[in-house]
XYZ file of C-alpha atoms in Angstrom:
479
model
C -0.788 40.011 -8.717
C -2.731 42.911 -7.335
C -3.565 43.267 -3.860
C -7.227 42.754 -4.547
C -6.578 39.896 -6.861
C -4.455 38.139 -4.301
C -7.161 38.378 -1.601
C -9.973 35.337 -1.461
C -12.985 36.939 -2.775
C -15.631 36.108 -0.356
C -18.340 37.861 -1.780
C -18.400 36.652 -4.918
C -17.564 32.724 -3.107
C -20.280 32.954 -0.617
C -23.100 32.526 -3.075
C -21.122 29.751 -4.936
C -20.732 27.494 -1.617
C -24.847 27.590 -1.562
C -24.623 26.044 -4.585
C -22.172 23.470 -2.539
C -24.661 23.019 0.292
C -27.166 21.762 -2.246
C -25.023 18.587 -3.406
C -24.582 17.626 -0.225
C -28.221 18.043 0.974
C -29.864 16.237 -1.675
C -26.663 13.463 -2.144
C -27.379 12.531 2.109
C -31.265 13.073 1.775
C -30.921 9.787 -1.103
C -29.843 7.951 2.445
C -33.019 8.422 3.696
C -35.361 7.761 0.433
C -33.761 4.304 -0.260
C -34.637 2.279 2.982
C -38.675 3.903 2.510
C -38.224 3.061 -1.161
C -37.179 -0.222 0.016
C -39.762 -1.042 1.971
C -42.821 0.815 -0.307
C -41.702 -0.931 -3.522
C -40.776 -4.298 -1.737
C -37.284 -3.808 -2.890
C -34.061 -6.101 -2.185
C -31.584 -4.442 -1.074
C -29.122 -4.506 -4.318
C -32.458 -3.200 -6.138
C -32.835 -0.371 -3.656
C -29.228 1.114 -4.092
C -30.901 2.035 -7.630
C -31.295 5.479 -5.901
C -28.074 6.297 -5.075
C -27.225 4.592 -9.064
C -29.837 6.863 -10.759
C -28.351 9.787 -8.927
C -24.835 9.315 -9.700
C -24.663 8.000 -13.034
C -26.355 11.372 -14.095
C -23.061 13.079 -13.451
C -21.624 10.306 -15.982
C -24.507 11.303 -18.945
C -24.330 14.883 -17.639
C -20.585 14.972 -18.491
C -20.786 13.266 -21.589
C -23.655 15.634 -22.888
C -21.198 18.540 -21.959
C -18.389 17.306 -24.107
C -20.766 16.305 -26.964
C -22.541 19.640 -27.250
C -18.894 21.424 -26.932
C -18.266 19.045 -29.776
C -21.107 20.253 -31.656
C -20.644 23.808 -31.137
C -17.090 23.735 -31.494
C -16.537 25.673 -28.660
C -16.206 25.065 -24.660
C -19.902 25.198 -23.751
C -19.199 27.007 -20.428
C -16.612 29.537 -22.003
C -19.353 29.656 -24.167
C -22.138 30.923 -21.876
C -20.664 32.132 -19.025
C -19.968 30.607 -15.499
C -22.818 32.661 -14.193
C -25.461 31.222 -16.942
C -23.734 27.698 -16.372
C -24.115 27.857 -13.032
C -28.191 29.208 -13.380
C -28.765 26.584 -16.277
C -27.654 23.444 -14.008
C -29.909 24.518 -11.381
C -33.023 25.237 -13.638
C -32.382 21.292 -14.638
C -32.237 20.267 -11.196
C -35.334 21.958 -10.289
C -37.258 20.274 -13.427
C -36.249 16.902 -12.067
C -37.713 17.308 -8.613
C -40.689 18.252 -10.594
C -40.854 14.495 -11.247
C -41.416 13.500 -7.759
C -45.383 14.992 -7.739
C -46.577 12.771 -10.374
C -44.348 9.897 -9.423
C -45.914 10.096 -5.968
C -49.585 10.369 -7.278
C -48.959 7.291 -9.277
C -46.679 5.331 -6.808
C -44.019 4.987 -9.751
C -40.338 4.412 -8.290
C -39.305 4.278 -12.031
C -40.690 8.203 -11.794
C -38.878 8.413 -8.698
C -35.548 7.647 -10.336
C -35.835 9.948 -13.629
C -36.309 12.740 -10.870
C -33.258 11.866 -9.176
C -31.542 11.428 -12.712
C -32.561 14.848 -13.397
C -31.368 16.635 -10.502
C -28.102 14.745 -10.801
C -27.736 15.990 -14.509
C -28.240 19.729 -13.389
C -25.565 18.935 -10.356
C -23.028 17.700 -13.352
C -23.117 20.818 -14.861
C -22.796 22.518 -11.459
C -19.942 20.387 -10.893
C -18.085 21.382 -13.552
C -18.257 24.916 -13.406
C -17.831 25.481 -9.539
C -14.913 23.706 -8.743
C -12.531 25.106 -10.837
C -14.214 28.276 -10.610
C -14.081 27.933 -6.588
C -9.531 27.346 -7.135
C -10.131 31.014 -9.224
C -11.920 33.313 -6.731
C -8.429 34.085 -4.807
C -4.609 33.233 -4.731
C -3.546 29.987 -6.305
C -1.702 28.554 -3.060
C -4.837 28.732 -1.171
C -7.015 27.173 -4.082
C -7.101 23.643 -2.811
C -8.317 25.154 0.563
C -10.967 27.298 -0.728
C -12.307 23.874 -2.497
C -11.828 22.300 0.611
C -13.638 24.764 2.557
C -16.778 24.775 -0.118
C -16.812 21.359 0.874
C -17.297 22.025 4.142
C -20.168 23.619 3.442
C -21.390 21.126 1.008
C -21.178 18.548 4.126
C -23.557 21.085 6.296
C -25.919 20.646 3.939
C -25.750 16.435 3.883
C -25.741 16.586 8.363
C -29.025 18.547 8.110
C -30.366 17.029 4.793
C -31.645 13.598 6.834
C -32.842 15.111 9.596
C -35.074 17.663 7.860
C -36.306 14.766 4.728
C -36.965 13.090 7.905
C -38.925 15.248 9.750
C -40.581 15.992 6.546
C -41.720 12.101 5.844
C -41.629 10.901 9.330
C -42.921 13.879 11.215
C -41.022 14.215 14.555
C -39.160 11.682 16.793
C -41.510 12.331 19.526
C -44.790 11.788 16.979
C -43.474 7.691 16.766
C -44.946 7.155 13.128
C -42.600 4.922 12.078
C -44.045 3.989 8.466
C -43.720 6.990 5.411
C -46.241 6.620 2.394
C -44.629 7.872 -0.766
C -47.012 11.028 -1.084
C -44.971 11.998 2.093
C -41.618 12.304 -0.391
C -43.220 14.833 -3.293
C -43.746 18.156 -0.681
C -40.072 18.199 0.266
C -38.857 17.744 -3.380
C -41.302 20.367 -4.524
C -40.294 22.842 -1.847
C -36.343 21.874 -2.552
C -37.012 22.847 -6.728
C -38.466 26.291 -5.476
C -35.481 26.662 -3.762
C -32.927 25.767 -6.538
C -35.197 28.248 -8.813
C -34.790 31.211 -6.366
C -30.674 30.714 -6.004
C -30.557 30.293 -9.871
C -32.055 33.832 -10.148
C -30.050 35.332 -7.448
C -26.949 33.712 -9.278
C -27.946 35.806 -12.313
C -27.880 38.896 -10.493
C -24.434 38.017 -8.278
C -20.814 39.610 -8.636
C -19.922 36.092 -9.710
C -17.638 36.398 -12.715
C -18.803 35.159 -16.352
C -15.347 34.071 -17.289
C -13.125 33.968 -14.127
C -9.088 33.743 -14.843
C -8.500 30.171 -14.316
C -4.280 30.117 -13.703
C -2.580 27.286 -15.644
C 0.648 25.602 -15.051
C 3.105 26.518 -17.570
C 3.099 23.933 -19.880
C 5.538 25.174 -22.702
C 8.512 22.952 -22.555
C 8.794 19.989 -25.220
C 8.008 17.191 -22.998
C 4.475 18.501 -22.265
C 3.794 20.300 -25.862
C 3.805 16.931 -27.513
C 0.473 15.593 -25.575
C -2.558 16.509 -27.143
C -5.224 14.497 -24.346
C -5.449 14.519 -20.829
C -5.920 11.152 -21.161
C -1.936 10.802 -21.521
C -1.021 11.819 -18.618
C -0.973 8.746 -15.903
C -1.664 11.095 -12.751
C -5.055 11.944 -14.329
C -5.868 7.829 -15.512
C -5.024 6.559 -12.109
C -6.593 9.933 -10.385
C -9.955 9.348 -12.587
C -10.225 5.544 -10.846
C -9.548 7.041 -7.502
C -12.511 9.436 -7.508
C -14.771 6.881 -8.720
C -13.717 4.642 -5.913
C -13.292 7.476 -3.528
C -17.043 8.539 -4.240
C -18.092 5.188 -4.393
C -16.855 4.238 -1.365
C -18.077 8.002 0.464
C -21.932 6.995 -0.993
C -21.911 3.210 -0.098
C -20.700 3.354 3.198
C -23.487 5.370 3.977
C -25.751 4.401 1.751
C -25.323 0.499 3.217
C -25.374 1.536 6.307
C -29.644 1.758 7.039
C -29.618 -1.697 6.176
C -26.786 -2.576 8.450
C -29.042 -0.960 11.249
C -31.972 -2.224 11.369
C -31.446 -5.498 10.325
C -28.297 -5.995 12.740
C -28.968 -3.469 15.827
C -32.915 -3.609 15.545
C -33.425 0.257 14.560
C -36.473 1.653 12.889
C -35.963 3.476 10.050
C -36.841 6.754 11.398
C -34.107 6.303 13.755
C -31.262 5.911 11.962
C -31.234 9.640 10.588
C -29.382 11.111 13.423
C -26.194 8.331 12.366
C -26.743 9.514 8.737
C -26.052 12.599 9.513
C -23.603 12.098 11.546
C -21.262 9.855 9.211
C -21.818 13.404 6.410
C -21.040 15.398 9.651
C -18.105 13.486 10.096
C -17.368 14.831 6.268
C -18.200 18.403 7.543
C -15.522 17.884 10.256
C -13.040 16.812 8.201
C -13.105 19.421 5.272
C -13.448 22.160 8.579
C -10.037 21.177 9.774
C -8.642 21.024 6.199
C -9.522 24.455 5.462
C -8.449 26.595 8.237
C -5.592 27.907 5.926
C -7.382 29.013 3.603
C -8.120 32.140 6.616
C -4.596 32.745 7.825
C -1.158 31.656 7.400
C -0.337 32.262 11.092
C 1.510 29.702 12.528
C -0.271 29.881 16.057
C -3.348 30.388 14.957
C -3.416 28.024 12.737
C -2.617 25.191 15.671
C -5.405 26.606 17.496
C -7.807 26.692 14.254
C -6.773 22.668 13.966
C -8.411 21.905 17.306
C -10.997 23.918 17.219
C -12.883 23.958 13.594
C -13.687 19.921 13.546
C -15.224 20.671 17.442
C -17.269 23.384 16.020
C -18.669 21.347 13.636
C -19.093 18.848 15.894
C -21.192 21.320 17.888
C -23.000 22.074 14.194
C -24.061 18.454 14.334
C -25.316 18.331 17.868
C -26.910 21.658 17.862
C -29.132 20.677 14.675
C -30.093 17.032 16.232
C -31.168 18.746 19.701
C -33.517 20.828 17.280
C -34.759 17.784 15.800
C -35.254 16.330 19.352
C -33.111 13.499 19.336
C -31.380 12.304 21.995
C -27.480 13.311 21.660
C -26.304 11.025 24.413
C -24.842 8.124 21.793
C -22.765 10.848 20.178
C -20.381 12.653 22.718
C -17.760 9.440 22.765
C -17.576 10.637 19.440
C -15.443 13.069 20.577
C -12.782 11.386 21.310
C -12.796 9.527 17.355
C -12.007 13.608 16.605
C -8.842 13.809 17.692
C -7.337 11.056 15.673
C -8.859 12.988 12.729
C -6.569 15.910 14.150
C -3.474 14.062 14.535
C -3.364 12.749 11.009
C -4.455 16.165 9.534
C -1.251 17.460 11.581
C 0.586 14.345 10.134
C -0.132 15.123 6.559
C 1.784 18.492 6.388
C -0.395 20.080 4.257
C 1.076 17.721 1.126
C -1.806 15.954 -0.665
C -0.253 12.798 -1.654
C 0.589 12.055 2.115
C -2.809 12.941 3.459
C -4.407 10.778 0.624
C -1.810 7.844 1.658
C -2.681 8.508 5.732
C -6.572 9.092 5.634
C -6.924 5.756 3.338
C -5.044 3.949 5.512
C -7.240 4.845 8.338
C -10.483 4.336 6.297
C -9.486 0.335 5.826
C -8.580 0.503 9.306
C -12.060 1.994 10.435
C -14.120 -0.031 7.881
C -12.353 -3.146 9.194
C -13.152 -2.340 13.044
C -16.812 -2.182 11.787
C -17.214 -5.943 10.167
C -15.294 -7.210 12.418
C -16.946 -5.784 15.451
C -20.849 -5.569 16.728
C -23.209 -3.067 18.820
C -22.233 0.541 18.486
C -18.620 0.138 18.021
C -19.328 -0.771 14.548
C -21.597 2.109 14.059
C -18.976 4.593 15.059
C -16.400 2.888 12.689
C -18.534 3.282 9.971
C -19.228 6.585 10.473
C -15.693 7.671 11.224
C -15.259 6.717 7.600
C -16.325 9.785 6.794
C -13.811 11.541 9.018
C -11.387 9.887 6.694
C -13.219 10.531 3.635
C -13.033 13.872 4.245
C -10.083 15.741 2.451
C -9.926 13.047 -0.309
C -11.485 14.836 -3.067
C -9.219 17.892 -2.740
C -6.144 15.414 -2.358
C -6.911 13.478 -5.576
C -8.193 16.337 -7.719
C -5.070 18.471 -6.993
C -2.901 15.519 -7.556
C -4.817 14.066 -10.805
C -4.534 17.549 -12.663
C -0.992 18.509 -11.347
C 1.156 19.019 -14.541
C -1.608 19.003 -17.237
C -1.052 22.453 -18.457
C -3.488 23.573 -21.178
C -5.165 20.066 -20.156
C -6.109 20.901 -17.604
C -10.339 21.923 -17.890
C -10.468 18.707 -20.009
C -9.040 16.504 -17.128
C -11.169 18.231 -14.653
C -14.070 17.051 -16.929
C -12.948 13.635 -16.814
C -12.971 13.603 -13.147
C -16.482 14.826 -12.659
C -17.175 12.096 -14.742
C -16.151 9.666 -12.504
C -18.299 10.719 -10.169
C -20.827 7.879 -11.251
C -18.692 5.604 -8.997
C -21.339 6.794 -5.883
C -24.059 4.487 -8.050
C -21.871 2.045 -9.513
C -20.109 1.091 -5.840
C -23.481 1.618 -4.427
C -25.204 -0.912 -5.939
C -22.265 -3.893 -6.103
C -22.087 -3.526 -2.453
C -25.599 -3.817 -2.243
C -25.478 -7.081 -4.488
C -22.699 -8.526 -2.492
C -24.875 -8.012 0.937
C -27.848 -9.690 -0.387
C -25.370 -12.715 -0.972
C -23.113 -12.757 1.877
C -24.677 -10.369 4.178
C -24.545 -6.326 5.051
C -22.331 -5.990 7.556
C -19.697 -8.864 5.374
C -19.849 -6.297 2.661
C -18.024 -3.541 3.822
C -15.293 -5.337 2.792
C -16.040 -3.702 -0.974
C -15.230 -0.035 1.234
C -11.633 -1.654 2.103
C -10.744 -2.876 -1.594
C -11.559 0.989 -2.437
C -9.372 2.541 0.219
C -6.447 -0.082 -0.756
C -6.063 1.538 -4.388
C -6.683 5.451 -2.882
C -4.106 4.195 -0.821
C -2.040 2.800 -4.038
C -2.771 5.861 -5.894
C -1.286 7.996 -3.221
C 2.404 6.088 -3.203
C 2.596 6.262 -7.099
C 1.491 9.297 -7.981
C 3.481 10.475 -5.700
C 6.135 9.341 -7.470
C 5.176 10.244 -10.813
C 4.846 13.649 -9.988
C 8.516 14.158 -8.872
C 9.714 12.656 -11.776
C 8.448 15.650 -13.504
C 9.657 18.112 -10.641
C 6.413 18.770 -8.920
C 7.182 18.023 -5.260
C 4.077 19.147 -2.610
C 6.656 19.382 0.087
C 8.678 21.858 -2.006
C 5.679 23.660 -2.497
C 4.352 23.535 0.992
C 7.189 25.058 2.831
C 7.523 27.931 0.070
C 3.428 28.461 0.129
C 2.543 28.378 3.468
């Protein structure tokens, strides 16, 4: 590998992690549209978790429509057009589907409401499926998982300052104390939020990006893995498809849940729950931070410092962009101290994937369970440190679910974007199972998702090292 080639290429990854920031800004904005849906449409609150359904499922159909037209054309649509075009084409849909939101607001149609978000969703499928494999190719292989890591991190600046700005936008300041949003209020933000997908679709076009990046493969050329002709047979990527829909379904309903949990328990007003939106996808931000810091430097002693000090600079992020908003930030410096047990089980995982999945789920049931089984604020911050723990787990089960797959490998990566409908599907059943037993009783759906991550973890591990891939082996030769 040349010098250049084994360099990350920052220039060309910079404008692929905007892409990044939009998922996350538009996935934690849904947070806020649900409880004003809610309350507008005289929803329950199963009905209202149809947001975060229409939304997710799209990546489902969007998936499906990918494979069918590759079908069709006989050829790998992306390979096809080009990662560039792919890339433009998924954010032209997205922008027609906030479209949707002027004439659903003129005509007070949530069913309106929903094709929009279905829409943007389909053009984030797409987007899916080109940059993430194409964020692993834009530098060395060792440092791939990182770089996707990283792009993450990104993704989860855009959902800490996606409910605070859709706030401001509905609800007009903290200070102003409206405290009711009509659902004109919705279609200006939308609007202004399809300009901007337009504008990065065209400056896509005209980036260094590459049209058809080279994607390294494992070497897949012994008998034992010539004879399998699907992803599908390979029981890393089966069990690893269930674990991101549960791991996105419980990331989604956590927070999703958690407006409802707030004002009907604590007595807040929908306006003020966006600063605790953001800061549960802050807590995501943090998380993905700390897990990237190798992707800059292999130096031992930097990379200690670089562990303590990326999550508190996203921290900082998080406060810095609610002082702006003019909330008050004196509920959120204890949170501080929920930090450093993020740090001590990134420094406990080692870097391997399958132990990090295995830790971090553990602490997710242990977190979730702290919040039913507590009151006041102590259960807020335990729900929202679940997205501490959420953090690094889409790295952890990607790497793991396509480890070994060979010449498989796109086509498993396909199937795991796929799953990403688990963010409506978990949604909405926890939704259903509040309305009969109660919100905060619910939760208990986010602890039967974090048992099987935490399932996953312990076999695959397994199953990996029966075919000689061992992350330990390839941590202590990589880094």
């Amino acid at each position: 590998m040349s010098s250049e080639n084994s360099q990350t290429k920052w220039g060309q990854f910079i404008p692929l992690v905007i892409v990044f920031f939009f998922w996350g800004f538009v996935a934690a904005s849904n947070d806020i549209l649900i409880p004003v849906f809610k309350k507008a449409f005289d929803l329950t609150q199963g009905e209202s978790q149809l947001v975060a359904f229409a939304f997710y499922i799209a990546y489902t159909v969007g998936s499906l429509i990918y494979m069918g037209v590759s079908f069709l054309i006989k050829e790998d649509l992306v390979n096809k057009i080009g990662y560039k075009n792919g890339l433009s084409l998924g954010l032209l849909i997205s922008a027609l589907g906030t479209l949707l939101f002027y004439p659903a607001a003129n005509t007070g149609s949530f069913t309106l409401m929903l094709a929009g978000l279905f829409i943007v969703g389909l053009g984030f499928s797409l987007q899916q499926t080109v940059a993430n494999p194409l964020a692993i190719a834009l530098g060395p292989i060792k440092t791939g998982s990182q770089r996707l890591t990283l792009a993450g991190g990104v993704n989860n600046f855009g959902t800490t300052i996606g409910p605070l700005i859709v706030s401001f936008a509905i609800f007009g300041s903290s200070a102003s104390g409206n405290t009711n949003a009509s659902i004109e209020s919705v279609k200006i933000p939308y609007l202004v939020l399809g300009f901007a997908f337009l504008i990065v679709a065209i400056l896509l076009k005209f980036s260094s990006l590459p049209e058809r990046p080279e994607l390294i493969e494992e070497d897949d050329s012994n008998d034992k893995a010539s004879v399998k002709t699907s992803a599908l047979q390979y029981p890393q990527l089966v069990m690893g498809m269930i674990a991101i829909f549960l791991y996105v379904g419980v990331e989604v309903s956590t927070a999703s849940n958690l407006p409802a949990y707030m004002e009907s328990k604590l007595g807040f007003l929908t306006k003020d729950v966006a600063p605790y939106i953001s800061l549960y996808w802050a807590s995501l931000m943090i998380g993905r931070w700390t897990g990237a810091v190798e992707a800059f430097t292999e130096n031992m002693s930097l990379l200690k410092i670089l562990r303590f000090l990326a999550p508190y600079l996203a921290f900082g992020v998080f406060l810095a962009v609610n002082a702006m908003a003019n909330h008050d930030l004196t509920p959120f410096y204890i949170y501080g101290l929920v930090i450093l047990v993020l740090i001590g089980a990134d420094m406990a995982s080692k870097g391997n994937p399958a132990r990090m999945l295995l830790i971090f789920s553990s602490l997710g049931i242990l977190a979730t369970a702290v919040g039913i089984t507590t009151s006041g604020m102590i259960s807020v911050y335990a729900f929202t440190s679940v997205g501490l723990f959420c953090s690094t787990l889409w790295p952890c089960i990607f790497t793991l679910a396509v480890s070994g797959l060979g010449k498989h490998t796109s086509q498993g990566s396909s199937f795991l974007i796929m799953m990403i409908m688990g963010g409506g599907f978990v949604s909405v059943f926890q939704g259903k199972i509040a309305d009969f037993v109660g919100i905060q009783s619910s939760y208990i759906v986010g602890i039967i998702c974090f048992a099987y991550l935490a399932f996953y973890a312990w076999k695959v591990s397994g199953i990996l090292k029966s075919h000689g891939i061992d992350f330990d082996k390839k941590v202590s030769g990589g880094h």
